[in-house]
């Protein structure tokens, strides 16, 4: 069964460092998302991406964050200068279509900022 | 404001007993409703979803949920719990059109006792 894969599964970084989280969505999906879950809190929407541009982003997704689809398969989330409060589990998701289409989530990348 | 409330942080159920996990939502328009399950170290897996029509929806792994518009609820049920059902369960709401910017509840952790 096709699945969304994310790397790394866990990354530890120093505050102020740049981090790139990688995702390979399901191959025939066109809509891509990043969500995050701070430990003990709810899963929160960060950004949606379609046709090589951001379609919607939350207030969490400030100038420190960026997303990119550098080739036909990868979808990346970059945090330019990490802060302690960026420590969270980051989930990538993809869907075939936008309207109520099922979101398929990856297993998550746990980011720890020291 | 859009929100999802899962009032039970933890629930312990004996194996073979029935289960009901509560979910209440607040949403400006008629939403799509989802239940996701997250096993330790795993991503979010869709259990079931409600878009329209029959208010009792069937999902995978023997789960069902009932949409009650008058109560703004979408409770998840299972008649007989198995030890493998121990996991965290998330209720979520999303728009009927547009990108899947889901709003999640804080989750309910299900423990299954022998």
mmCIF file with all atom_site columns, C-alpha atoms in Angstrom:
data_model
loop_
_atom_site.group_PDB
_atom_site.id
_atom_site.type_symbol
_atom_site.label_atom_id
_atom_site.label_alt_id
_atom_site.label_comp_id
_atom_site.label_asym_id
_atom_site.label_entity_id
_atom_site.label_seq_id
_atom_site.pdbx_PDB_ins_code
_atom_site.Cartn_x
_atom_site.Cartn_y
_atom_site.Cartn_z
_atom_site.occupancy
_atom_site.B_iso_or_equiv
_atom_site.pdbx_formal_charge
_atom_site.auth_seq_id
_atom_site.auth_comp_id
_atom_site.auth_asym_id
_atom_site.auth_atom_id
_atom_site.pdbx_PDB_model_num
ATOM 1   C CA . UNK A 1 1   ? 0.000   0.000  0.000  1.00 0.00 ? 1   UNK A CA 1
ATOM 2   C CA . UNK A 1 2   ? 1.426   3.398  -0.915 1.00 0.00 ? 2   UNK A CA 1
ATOM 3   C CA . UNK A 1 3   ? 2.443   5.542  2.015  1.00 0.00 ? 3   UNK A CA 1
ATOM 4   C CA . UNK A 1 4   ? 3.896   8.896  2.922  1.00 0.00 ? 4   UNK A CA 1
ATOM 5   C CA . UNK A 1 5   ? 7.460   8.604  4.142  1.00 0.00 ? 5   UNK A CA 1
ATOM 6   C CA . UNK A 1 6   ? 9.336   11.131 6.244  1.00 0.00 ? 6   UNK A CA 1
ATOM 7   C CA . UNK A 1 7   ? 12.995  11.583 7.118  1.00 0.00 ? 7   UNK A CA 1
ATOM 8   C CA . UNK A 1 8   ? 14.592  11.900 9.542  1.00 0.00 ? 8   UNK A CA 1
ATOM 9   C CA . UNK A 1 9   ? 12.490  10.188 12.142 1.00 0.00 ? 9   UNK A CA 1
ATOM 10  C CA . UNK A 1 10  ? 14.245  12.169 14.870 1.00 0.00 ? 10  UNK A CA 1
ATOM 11  C CA . UNK A 1 11  ? 16.542  15.164 14.669 1.00 0.00 ? 11  UNK A CA 1
ATOM 12  C CA . UNK A 1 12  ? 18.280  16.984 17.471 1.00 0.00 ? 12  UNK A CA 1
ATOM 13  C CA . UNK A 1 13  ? 19.608  20.443 16.717 1.00 0.00 ? 13  UNK A CA 1
ATOM 14  C CA . UNK A 1 14  ? 20.981  23.490 18.465 1.00 0.00 ? 14  UNK A CA 1
ATOM 15  C CA . UNK A 1 15  ? 18.916  26.643 18.734 1.00 0.00 ? 15  UNK A CA 1
ATOM 16  C CA . UNK A 1 16  ? 19.550  28.933 15.778 1.00 0.00 ? 16  UNK A CA 1
ATOM 17  C CA . UNK A 1 17  ? 20.469  26.129 13.380 1.00 0.00 ? 17  UNK A CA 1
ATOM 18  C CA . UNK A 1 18  ? 18.656  25.455 10.139 1.00 0.00 ? 18  UNK A CA 1
ATOM 19  C CA . UNK A 1 19  ? 16.684  22.243 9.819  1.00 0.00 ? 19  UNK A CA 1
ATOM 20  C CA . UNK A 1 20  ? 15.193  20.568 6.767  1.00 0.00 ? 20  UNK A CA 1
ATOM 21  C CA . UNK A 1 21  ? 12.551  17.898 7.186  1.00 0.00 ? 21  UNK A CA 1
ATOM 22  C CA . UNK A 1 22  ? 11.865  15.743 4.172  1.00 0.00 ? 22  UNK A CA 1
ATOM 23  C CA . UNK A 1 23  ? 8.759   14.002 2.950  1.00 0.00 ? 23  UNK A CA 1
ATOM 24  C CA . UNK A 1 24  ? 7.939   11.784 0.018  1.00 0.00 ? 24  UNK A CA 1
ATOM 25  C CA . UNK A 1 25  ? 4.184   12.017 -0.597 1.00 0.00 ? 25  UNK A CA 1
ATOM 26  C CA . UNK A 1 26  ? 2.163   9.334  -2.328 1.00 0.00 ? 26  UNK A CA 1
ATOM 27  C CA . UNK A 1 27  ? 3.090   9.469  -5.979 1.00 0.00 ? 27  UNK A CA 1
ATOM 28  C CA . UNK A 1 28  ? -0.238  10.409 -7.592 1.00 0.00 ? 28  UNK A CA 1
ATOM 29  C CA . UNK A 1 29  ? -1.191  12.939 -4.924 1.00 0.00 ? 29  UNK A CA 1
ATOM 30  C CA . UNK A 1 30  ? -1.224  16.603 -5.789 1.00 0.00 ? 30  UNK A CA 1
ATOM 31  C CA . UNK A 1 31  ? -1.883  18.331 -2.462 1.00 0.00 ? 31  UNK A CA 1
ATOM 32  C CA . UNK A 1 32  ? 0.668   18.433 0.308  1.00 0.00 ? 32  UNK A CA 1
ATOM 33  C CA . UNK A 1 33  ? 0.546   19.537 3.899  1.00 0.00 ? 33  UNK A CA 1
ATOM 34  C CA . UNK A 1 34  ? 2.634   19.975 7.012  1.00 0.00 ? 34  UNK A CA 1
ATOM 35  C CA . UNK A 1 35  ? 1.143   19.662 10.462 1.00 0.00 ? 35  UNK A CA 1
ATOM 36  C CA . UNK A 1 36  ? 2.906   19.699 13.811 1.00 0.00 ? 36  UNK A CA 1
ATOM 37  C CA . UNK A 1 37  ? 2.227   18.405 17.283 1.00 0.00 ? 37  UNK A CA 1
ATOM 38  C CA . UNK A 1 38  ? 3.991   19.893 20.261 1.00 0.00 ? 38  UNK A CA 1
ATOM 39  C CA . UNK A 1 39  ? 4.337   17.274 22.998 1.00 0.00 ? 39  UNK A CA 1
ATOM 40  C CA . UNK A 1 40  ? 1.085   16.945 24.895 1.00 0.00 ? 40  UNK A CA 1
ATOM 41  C CA . UNK A 1 41  ? -0.789  19.336 22.619 1.00 0.00 ? 41  UNK A CA 1
ATOM 42  C CA . UNK A 1 42  ? -3.053  18.976 19.646 1.00 0.00 ? 42  UNK A CA 1
ATOM 43  C CA . UNK A 1 43  ? -2.029  18.447 16.054 1.00 0.00 ? 43  UNK A CA 1
ATOM 44  C CA . UNK A 1 44  ? -1.945  21.841 14.308 1.00 0.00 ? 44  UNK A CA 1
ATOM 45  C CA . UNK A 1 45  ? -2.093  22.779 10.647 1.00 0.00 ? 45  UNK A CA 1
ATOM 46  C CA . UNK A 1 46  ? 0.972   24.598 9.356  1.00 0.00 ? 46  UNK A CA 1
ATOM 47  C CA . UNK A 1 47  ? 0.716   24.886 5.584  1.00 0.00 ? 47  UNK A CA 1
ATOM 48  C CA . UNK A 1 48  ? -0.848  23.457 2.456  1.00 0.00 ? 48  UNK A CA 1
ATOM 49  C CA . UNK A 1 49  ? 0.885   23.361 -0.912 1.00 0.00 ? 49  UNK A CA 1
ATOM 50  C CA . UNK A 1 50  ? -0.393  22.809 -4.427 1.00 0.00 ? 50  UNK A CA 1
ATOM 51  C CA . UNK A 1 51  ? 0.945   23.436 -7.894 1.00 0.00 ? 51  UNK A CA 1
ATOM 52  C CA . UNK A 1 52  ? 4.294   24.547 -6.539 1.00 0.00 ? 52  UNK A CA 1
ATOM 53  C CA . UNK A 1 53  ? 2.959   27.242 -4.294 1.00 0.00 ? 53  UNK A CA 1
ATOM 54  C CA . UNK A 1 54  ? 1.570   27.696 -0.821 1.00 0.00 ? 54  UNK A CA 1
ATOM 55  C CA . UNK A 1 55  ? -2.223  27.653 -0.889 1.00 0.00 ? 55  UNK A CA 1
ATOM 56  C CA . UNK A 1 56  ? -2.823  28.368 2.785  1.00 0.00 ? 56  UNK A CA 1
ATOM 57  C CA . UNK A 1 57  ? -0.742  28.803 5.901  1.00 0.00 ? 57  UNK A CA 1
ATOM 58  C CA . UNK A 1 58  ? -1.422  29.256 9.581  1.00 0.00 ? 58  UNK A CA 1
ATOM 59  C CA . UNK A 1 59  ? -0.157  32.032 11.827 1.00 0.00 ? 59  UNK A CA 1
ATOM 60  C CA . UNK A 1 60  ? 2.423   29.579 13.137 1.00 0.00 ? 60  UNK A CA 1
ATOM 61  C CA . UNK A 1 61  ? 4.027   29.444 9.693  1.00 0.00 ? 61  UNK A CA 1
ATOM 62  C CA . UNK A 1 62  ? 6.052   32.635 9.927  1.00 0.00 ? 62  UNK A CA 1
ATOM 63  C CA . UNK A 1 63  ? 9.062   33.803 7.929  1.00 0.00 ? 63  UNK A CA 1
ATOM 64  C CA . UNK A 1 64  ? 11.286  31.229 9.633  1.00 0.00 ? 64  UNK A CA 1
ATOM 65  C CA . UNK A 1 65  ? 9.426   28.463 7.824  1.00 0.00 ? 65  UNK A CA 1
ATOM 66  C CA . UNK A 1 66  ? 9.464   27.606 4.153  1.00 0.00 ? 66  UNK A CA 1
ATOM 67  C CA . UNK A 1 67  ? 8.316   24.694 2.021  1.00 0.00 ? 67  UNK A CA 1
ATOM 68  C CA . UNK A 1 68  ? 9.566   23.454 -1.279 1.00 0.00 ? 68  UNK A CA 1
ATOM 69  C CA . UNK A 1 69  ? 9.034   20.695 -3.769 1.00 0.00 ? 69  UNK A CA 1
ATOM 70  C CA . UNK A 1 70  ? 12.547  20.570 -5.206 1.00 0.00 ? 70  UNK A CA 1
ATOM 71  C CA . UNK A 1 71  ? 11.869  17.666 -7.547 1.00 0.00 ? 71  UNK A CA 1
ATOM 72  C CA . UNK A 1 72  ? 8.997   15.448 -8.578 1.00 0.00 ? 72  UNK A CA 1
ATOM 73  C CA . UNK A 1 73  ? 8.932   13.412 -5.413 1.00 0.00 ? 73  UNK A CA 1
ATOM 74  C CA . UNK A 1 74  ? 10.182  15.292 -2.346 1.00 0.00 ? 74  UNK A CA 1
ATOM 75  C CA . UNK A 1 75  ? 8.363   17.886 -0.276 1.00 0.00 ? 75  UNK A CA 1
ATOM 76  C CA . UNK A 1 76  ? 10.453  19.679 2.312  1.00 0.00 ? 76  UNK A CA 1
ATOM 77  C CA . UNK A 1 77  ? 9.891   21.880 5.330  1.00 0.00 ? 77  UNK A CA 1
ATOM 78  C CA . UNK A 1 78  ? 12.739  24.195 6.245  1.00 0.00 ? 78  UNK A CA 1
ATOM 79  C CA . UNK A 1 79  ? 13.076  26.014 9.522  1.00 0.00 ? 79  UNK A CA 1
ATOM 80  C CA . UNK A 1 80  ? 15.652  28.717 9.004  1.00 0.00 ? 80  UNK A CA 1
ATOM 81  C CA . UNK A 1 81  ? 16.716  29.467 12.568 1.00 0.00 ? 81  UNK A CA 1
ATOM 82  C CA . UNK A 1 82  ? 15.251  27.048 15.061 1.00 0.00 ? 82  UNK A CA 1
ATOM 83  C CA . UNK A 1 83  ? 13.865  28.114 18.413 1.00 0.00 ? 83  UNK A CA 1
ATOM 84  C CA . UNK A 1 84  ? 13.231  26.013 21.499 1.00 0.00 ? 84  UNK A CA 1
ATOM 85  C CA . UNK A 1 85  ? 9.494   26.243 20.864 1.00 0.00 ? 85  UNK A CA 1
ATOM 86  C CA . UNK A 1 86  ? 9.914   24.594 17.468 1.00 0.00 ? 86  UNK A CA 1
ATOM 87  C CA . UNK A 1 87  ? 10.484  21.286 19.246 1.00 0.00 ? 87  UNK A CA 1
ATOM 88  C CA . UNK A 1 88  ? 7.611   19.117 18.084 1.00 0.00 ? 88  UNK A CA 1
ATOM 89  C CA . UNK A 1 89  ? 6.573   16.196 15.929 1.00 0.00 ? 89  UNK A CA 1
ATOM 90  C CA . UNK A 1 90  ? 6.138   17.345 12.357 1.00 0.00 ? 90  UNK A CA 1
ATOM 91  C CA . UNK A 1 91  ? 3.734   15.400 10.160 1.00 0.00 ? 91  UNK A CA 1
ATOM 92  C CA . UNK A 1 92  ? 3.672   15.510 6.411  1.00 0.00 ? 92  UNK A CA 1
ATOM 93  C CA . UNK A 1 93  ? 0.432   14.609 4.650  1.00 0.00 ? 93  UNK A CA 1
ATOM 94  C CA . UNK A 1 94  ? -0.791  14.345 1.098  1.00 0.00 ? 94  UNK A CA 1
ATOM 95  C CA . UNK A 1 95  ? -4.112  13.947 -0.665 1.00 0.00 ? 95  UNK A CA 1
ATOM 96  C CA . UNK A 1 96  ? -5.290  13.277 -4.171 1.00 0.00 ? 96  UNK A CA 1
ATOM 97  C CA . UNK A 1 97  ? -7.730  16.172 -4.194 1.00 0.00 ? 97  UNK A CA 1
ATOM 98  C CA . UNK A 1 98  ? -8.649  19.094 -1.982 1.00 0.00 ? 98  UNK A CA 1
ATOM 99  C CA . UNK A 1 99  ? -12.339 18.665 -1.332 1.00 0.00 ? 99  UNK A CA 1
ATOM 100 C CA . UNK A 1 100 ? -12.723 16.261 1.533  1.00 0.00 ? 100 UNK A CA 1
ATOM 101 C CA . UNK A 1 101 ? -10.069 14.054 0.085  1.00 0.00 ? 101 UNK A CA 1
ATOM 102 C CA . UNK A 1 102 ? -8.558  11.754 2.647  1.00 0.00 ? 102 UNK A CA 1
ATOM 103 C CA . UNK A 1 103 ? -5.290  12.960 4.084  1.00 0.00 ? 103 UNK A CA 1
ATOM 104 C CA . UNK A 1 104 ? -2.575  10.328 4.288  1.00 0.00 ? 104 UNK A CA 1
ATOM 105 C CA . UNK A 1 105 ? -0.107  11.125 7.040  1.00 0.00 ? 105 UNK A CA 1
ATOM 106 C CA . UNK A 1 106 ? 3.493   10.099 7.409  1.00 0.00 ? 106 UNK A CA 1
ATOM 107 C CA . UNK A 1 107 ? 4.911   8.725  10.647 1.00 0.00 ? 107 UNK A CA 1
ATOM 108 C CA . UNK A 1 108 ? 6.311   12.081 11.624 1.00 0.00 ? 108 UNK A CA 1
ATOM 109 C CA . UNK A 1 109 ? 9.704   13.653 12.239 1.00 0.00 ? 109 UNK A CA 1
ATOM 110 C CA . UNK A 1 110 ? 10.469  14.480 15.822 1.00 0.00 ? 110 UNK A CA 1
ATOM 111 C CA . UNK A 1 111 ? 12.485  17.679 16.120 1.00 0.00 ? 111 UNK A CA 1
ATOM 112 C CA . UNK A 1 112 ? 14.249  18.481 19.368 1.00 0.00 ? 112 UNK A CA 1
ATOM 113 C CA . UNK A 1 113 ? 15.814  21.919 19.685 1.00 0.00 ? 113 UNK A CA 1
ATOM 114 C CA . UNK A 1 114 ? 18.351  22.342 22.489 1.00 0.00 ? 114 UNK A CA 1
ATOM 115 C CA . UNK B 2 1   ? -13.898 29.995 16.165 1.00 0.00 ? 1   UNK B CA 1
ATOM 116 C CA . UNK B 2 2   ? -13.309 26.472 14.970 1.00 0.00 ? 2   UNK B CA 1
ATOM 117 C CA . UNK B 2 3   ? -12.518 23.989 17.712 1.00 0.00 ? 3   UNK B CA 1
ATOM 118 C CA . UNK B 2 4   ? -12.737 20.344 18.624 1.00 0.00 ? 4   UNK B CA 1
ATOM 119 C CA . UNK B 2 5   ? -13.142 19.134 22.180 1.00 0.00 ? 5   UNK B CA 1
ATOM 120 C CA . UNK B 2 6   ? -12.272 15.663 23.347 1.00 0.00 ? 6   UNK B CA 1
ATOM 121 C CA . UNK B 2 7   ? -13.147 15.796 27.031 1.00 0.00 ? 7   UNK B CA 1
ATOM 122 C CA . UNK B 2 8   ? -11.459 12.551 28.018 1.00 0.00 ? 8   UNK B CA 1
ATOM 123 C CA . UNK B 2 9   ? -7.662  12.647 28.103 1.00 0.00 ? 9   UNK B CA 1
ATOM 124 C CA . UNK B 2 10  ? -7.349  8.995  29.126 1.00 0.00 ? 10  UNK B CA 1
ATOM 125 C CA . UNK B 2 11  ? -9.816  6.130  29.068 1.00 0.00 ? 11  UNK B CA 1
ATOM 126 C CA . UNK B 2 12  ? -9.211  2.602  30.314 1.00 0.00 ? 12  UNK B CA 1
ATOM 127 C CA . UNK B 2 13  ? -11.429 -0.168 29.022 1.00 0.00 ? 13  UNK B CA 1
ATOM 128 C CA . UNK B 2 14  ? -11.328 -3.890 29.683 1.00 0.00 ? 14  UNK B CA 1
ATOM 129 C CA . UNK B 2 15  ? -10.656 -6.081 26.701 1.00 0.00 ? 15  UNK B CA 1
ATOM 130 C CA . UNK B 2 16  ? -13.965 -7.177 25.228 1.00 0.00 ? 16  UNK B CA 1
ATOM 131 C CA . UNK B 2 17  ? -15.892 -4.268 26.695 1.00 0.00 ? 17  UNK B CA 1
ATOM 132 C CA . UNK B 2 18  ? -17.549 -1.576 24.627 1.00 0.00 ? 18  UNK B CA 1
ATOM 133 C CA . UNK B 2 19  ? -15.974 1.792  23.970 1.00 0.00 ? 19  UNK B CA 1
ATOM 134 C CA . UNK B 2 20  ? -17.233 5.290  23.335 1.00 0.00 ? 20  UNK B CA 1
ATOM 135 C CA . UNK B 2 21  ? -14.912 8.239  22.801 1.00 0.00 ? 21  UNK B CA 1
ATOM 136 C CA . UNK B 2 22  ? -16.493 11.640 22.864 1.00 0.00 ? 22  UNK B CA 1
ATOM 137 C CA . UNK B 2 23  ? -15.964 14.473 20.428 1.00 0.00 ? 23  UNK B CA 1
ATOM 138 C CA . UNK B 2 24  ? -17.705 17.841 20.259 1.00 0.00 ? 24  UNK B CA 1
ATOM 139 C CA . UNK B 2 25  ? -16.963 20.471 17.691 1.00 0.00 ? 25  UNK B CA 1
ATOM 140 C CA . UNK B 2 26  ? -17.570 24.101 16.950 1.00 0.00 ? 26  UNK B CA 1
ATOM 141 C CA . UNK B 2 27  ? -17.456 25.055 13.288 1.00 0.00 ? 27  UNK B CA 1
ATOM 142 C CA . UNK B 2 28  ? -18.897 27.915 11.265 1.00 0.00 ? 28  UNK B CA 1
ATOM 143 C CA . UNK B 2 29  ? -20.257 25.791 8.445  1.00 0.00 ? 29  UNK B CA 1
ATOM 144 C CA . UNK B 2 30  ? -21.151 22.142 8.032  1.00 0.00 ? 30  UNK B CA 1
ATOM 145 C CA . UNK B 2 31  ? -17.837 20.383 8.386  1.00 0.00 ? 31  UNK B CA 1
ATOM 146 C CA . UNK B 2 32  ? -16.360 17.149 7.352  1.00 0.00 ? 32  UNK B CA 1
ATOM 147 C CA . UNK B 2 33  ? -15.619 15.041 10.433 1.00 0.00 ? 33  UNK B CA 1
ATOM 148 C CA . UNK B 2 34  ? -12.840 12.551 10.948 1.00 0.00 ? 34  UNK B CA 1
ATOM 149 C CA . UNK B 2 35  ? -11.432 10.163 13.494 1.00 0.00 ? 35  UNK B CA 1
ATOM 150 C CA . UNK B 2 36  ? -7.733  9.322  13.311 1.00 0.00 ? 36  UNK B CA 1
ATOM 151 C CA . UNK B 2 37  ? -5.764  6.811  15.357 1.00 0.00 ? 37  UNK B CA 1
ATOM 152 C CA . UNK B 2 38  ? -2.098  7.069  16.266 1.00 0.00 ? 38  UNK B CA 1
ATOM 153 C CA . UNK B 2 39  ? -0.267  4.042  17.586 1.00 0.00 ? 39  UNK B CA 1
ATOM 154 C CA . UNK B 2 40  ? 3.069   4.611  19.337 1.00 0.00 ? 40  UNK B CA 1
ATOM 155 C CA . UNK B 2 41  ? 5.744   5.560  16.816 1.00 0.00 ? 41  UNK B CA 1
ATOM 156 C CA . UNK B 2 42  ? 3.253   5.586  13.993 1.00 0.00 ? 42  UNK B CA 1
ATOM 157 C CA . UNK B 2 43  ? 1.616   8.252  11.892 1.00 0.00 ? 43  UNK B CA 1
ATOM 158 C CA . UNK B 2 44  ? -2.040  9.222  11.907 1.00 0.00 ? 44  UNK B CA 1
ATOM 159 C CA . UNK B 2 45  ? -4.302  6.633  10.339 1.00 0.00 ? 45  UNK B CA 1
ATOM 160 C CA . UNK B 2 46  ? -7.824  7.493  9.239  1.00 0.00 ? 46  UNK B CA 1
ATOM 161 C CA . UNK B 2 47  ? -10.443 5.360  11.001 1.00 0.00 ? 47  UNK B CA 1
ATOM 162 C CA . UNK B 2 48  ? -13.529 6.877  9.429  1.00 0.00 ? 48  UNK B CA 1
ATOM 163 C CA . UNK B 2 49  ? -15.022 10.069 8.096  1.00 0.00 ? 49  UNK B CA 1
ATOM 164 C CA . UNK B 2 50  ? -18.410 11.715 7.756  1.00 0.00 ? 50  UNK B CA 1
ATOM 165 C CA . UNK B 2 51  ? -19.212 13.885 4.784  1.00 0.00 ? 51  UNK B CA 1
ATOM 166 C CA . UNK B 2 52  ? -22.977 13.653 4.370  1.00 0.00 ? 52  UNK B CA 1
ATOM 167 C CA . UNK B 2 53  ? -25.875 11.215 4.298  1.00 0.00 ? 53  UNK B CA 1
ATOM 168 C CA . UNK B 2 54  ? -26.297 8.480  6.875  1.00 0.00 ? 54  UNK B CA 1
ATOM 169 C CA . UNK B 2 55  ? -25.237 9.874  10.221 1.00 0.00 ? 55  UNK B CA 1
ATOM 170 C CA . UNK B 2 56  ? -23.872 6.528  11.382 1.00 0.00 ? 56  UNK B CA 1
ATOM 171 C CA . UNK B 2 57  ? -20.624 5.801  9.593  1.00 0.00 ? 57  UNK B CA 1
ATOM 172 C CA . UNK B 2 58  ? -18.616 2.641  9.624  1.00 0.00 ? 58  UNK B CA 1
ATOM 173 C CA . UNK B 2 59  ? -14.852 2.620  9.642  1.00 0.00 ? 59  UNK B CA 1
ATOM 174 C CA . UNK B 2 60  ? -11.961 0.254  9.736  1.00 0.00 ? 60  UNK B CA 1
ATOM 175 C CA . UNK B 2 61  ? -11.112 -2.101 12.596 1.00 0.00 ? 61  UNK B CA 1
ATOM 176 C CA . UNK B 2 62  ? -14.777 -2.395 13.643 1.00 0.00 ? 62  UNK B CA 1
ATOM 177 C CA . UNK B 2 63  ? -15.172 1.257  14.638 1.00 0.00 ? 63  UNK B CA 1
ATOM 178 C CA . UNK B 2 64  ? -18.230 3.376  13.973 1.00 0.00 ? 64  UNK B CA 1
ATOM 179 C CA . UNK B 2 65  ? -19.182 6.958  14.710 1.00 0.00 ? 65  UNK B CA 1
ATOM 180 C CA . UNK B 2 66  ? -22.448 8.834  14.863 1.00 0.00 ? 66  UNK B CA 1
ATOM 181 C CA . UNK B 2 67  ? -22.865 12.438 13.762 1.00 0.00 ? 67  UNK B CA 1
ATOM 182 C CA . UNK B 2 68  ? -25.412 14.343 15.826 1.00 0.00 ? 68  UNK B CA 1
ATOM 183 C CA . UNK B 2 69  ? -25.877 17.794 14.396 1.00 0.00 ? 69  UNK B CA 1
ATOM 184 C CA . UNK B 2 70  ? -28.098 18.995 17.247 1.00 0.00 ? 70  UNK B CA 1
ATOM 185 C CA . UNK B 2 71  ? -25.379 18.145 19.771 1.00 0.00 ? 71  UNK B CA 1
ATOM 186 C CA . UNK B 2 72  ? -22.411 19.063 17.555 1.00 0.00 ? 72  UNK B CA 1
ATOM 187 C CA . UNK B 2 73  ? -20.984 15.681 18.388 1.00 0.00 ? 73  UNK B CA 1
ATOM 188 C CA . UNK B 2 74  ? -19.242 12.898 16.535 1.00 0.00 ? 74  UNK B CA 1
ATOM 189 C CA . UNK B 2 75  ? -18.621 10.145 19.062 1.00 0.00 ? 75  UNK B CA 1
ATOM 190 C CA . UNK B 2 76  ? -16.577 7.090  18.203 1.00 0.00 ? 76  UNK B CA 1
ATOM 191 C CA . UNK B 2 77  ? -17.747 3.645  19.285 1.00 0.00 ? 77  UNK B CA 1
ATOM 192 C CA . UNK B 2 78  ? -16.642 0.062  19.180 1.00 0.00 ? 78  UNK B CA 1
ATOM 193 C CA . UNK B 2 79  ? -18.739 -2.799 20.595 1.00 0.00 ? 79  UNK B CA 1
ATOM 194 C CA . UNK B 2 80  ? -15.823 -4.959 21.745 1.00 0.00 ? 80  UNK B CA 1
ATOM 195 C CA . UNK B 2 81  ? -12.340 -3.590 22.309 1.00 0.00 ? 81  UNK B CA 1
ATOM 196 C CA . UNK B 2 82  ? -9.207  -5.586 21.520 1.00 0.00 ? 82  UNK B CA 1
ATOM 197 C CA . UNK B 2 83  ? -5.831  -5.100 23.186 1.00 0.00 ? 83  UNK B CA 1
ATOM 198 C CA . UNK B 2 84  ? -4.448  -3.892 19.842 1.00 0.00 ? 84  UNK B CA 1
ATOM 199 C CA . UNK B 2 85  ? -6.835  -0.926 19.963 1.00 0.00 ? 85  UNK B CA 1
ATOM 200 C CA . UNK B 2 86  ? -4.683  0.734  22.628 1.00 0.00 ? 86  UNK B CA 1
ATOM 201 C CA . UNK B 2 87  ? -3.576  3.981  20.990 1.00 0.00 ? 87  UNK B CA 1
ATOM 202 C CA . UNK B 2 88  ? -4.325  7.682  20.857 1.00 0.00 ? 88  UNK B CA 1
ATOM 203 C CA . UNK B 2 89  ? -7.482  8.738  19.061 1.00 0.00 ? 89  UNK B CA 1
ATOM 204 C CA . UNK B 2 90  ? -7.971  12.139 17.480 1.00 0.00 ? 90  UNK B CA 1
ATOM 205 C CA . UNK B 2 91  ? -11.186 13.718 16.315 1.00 0.00 ? 91  UNK B CA 1
ATOM 206 C CA . UNK B 2 92  ? -10.846 16.347 13.594 1.00 0.00 ? 92  UNK B CA 1
ATOM 207 C CA . UNK B 2 93  ? -13.014 18.664 11.529 1.00 0.00 ? 93  UNK B CA 1
ATOM 208 C CA . UNK B 2 94  ? -12.317 20.154 8.145  1.00 0.00 ? 94  UNK B CA 1
ATOM 209 C CA . UNK B 2 95  ? -13.960 22.252 5.454  1.00 0.00 ? 95  UNK B CA 1
ATOM 210 C CA . UNK B 2 96  ? -16.260 20.725 2.882  1.00 0.00 ? 96  UNK B CA 1
ATOM 211 C CA . UNK B 2 97  ? -14.478 22.618 0.156  1.00 0.00 ? 97  UNK B CA 1
ATOM 212 C CA . UNK B 2 98  ? -10.948 23.747 -0.279 1.00 0.00 ? 98  UNK B CA 1
ATOM 213 C CA . UNK B 2 99  ? -7.764  22.471 1.200  1.00 0.00 ? 99  UNK B CA 1
ATOM 214 C CA . UNK B 2 100 ? -7.795  20.093 4.099  1.00 0.00 ? 100 UNK B CA 1
ATOM 215 C CA . UNK B 2 101 ? -6.927  22.470 6.885  1.00 0.00 ? 101 UNK B CA 1
ATOM 216 C CA . UNK B 2 102 ? -8.037  20.144 9.642  1.00 0.00 ? 102 UNK B CA 1
ATOM 217 C CA . UNK B 2 103 ? -8.669  21.226 13.209 1.00 0.00 ? 103 UNK B CA 1
ATOM 218 C CA . UNK B 2 104 ? -7.797  18.472 15.665 1.00 0.00 ? 104 UNK B CA 1
ATOM 219 C CA . UNK B 2 105 ? -8.859  17.737 19.193 1.00 0.00 ? 105 UNK B CA 1
ATOM 220 C CA . UNK B 2 106 ? -6.275  17.114 21.885 1.00 0.00 ? 106 UNK B CA 1
ATOM 221 C CA . UNK B 2 107 ? -6.728  13.372 21.642 1.00 0.00 ? 107 UNK B CA 1
ATOM 222 C CA . UNK B 2 108 ? -7.886  10.579 23.935 1.00 0.00 ? 108 UNK B CA 1
ATOM 223 C CA . UNK B 2 109 ? -5.429  7.917  24.976 1.00 0.00 ? 109 UNK B CA 1
ATOM 224 C CA . UNK B 2 110 ? -7.087  4.513  25.160 1.00 0.00 ? 110 UNK B CA 1
ATOM 225 C CA . UNK B 2 111 ? -5.650  1.930  27.517 1.00 0.00 ? 111 UNK B CA 1
ATOM 226 C CA . UNK B 2 112 ? -6.938  -1.636 27.323 1.00 0.00 ? 112 UNK B CA 1
ATOM 227 C CA . UNK B 2 113 ? -6.752  -3.774 30.431 1.00 0.00 ? 113 UNK B CA 1
ATOM 228 C CA . UNK B 2 114 ? -6.737  -7.576 30.321 1.00 0.00 ? 114 UNK B CA 1
#
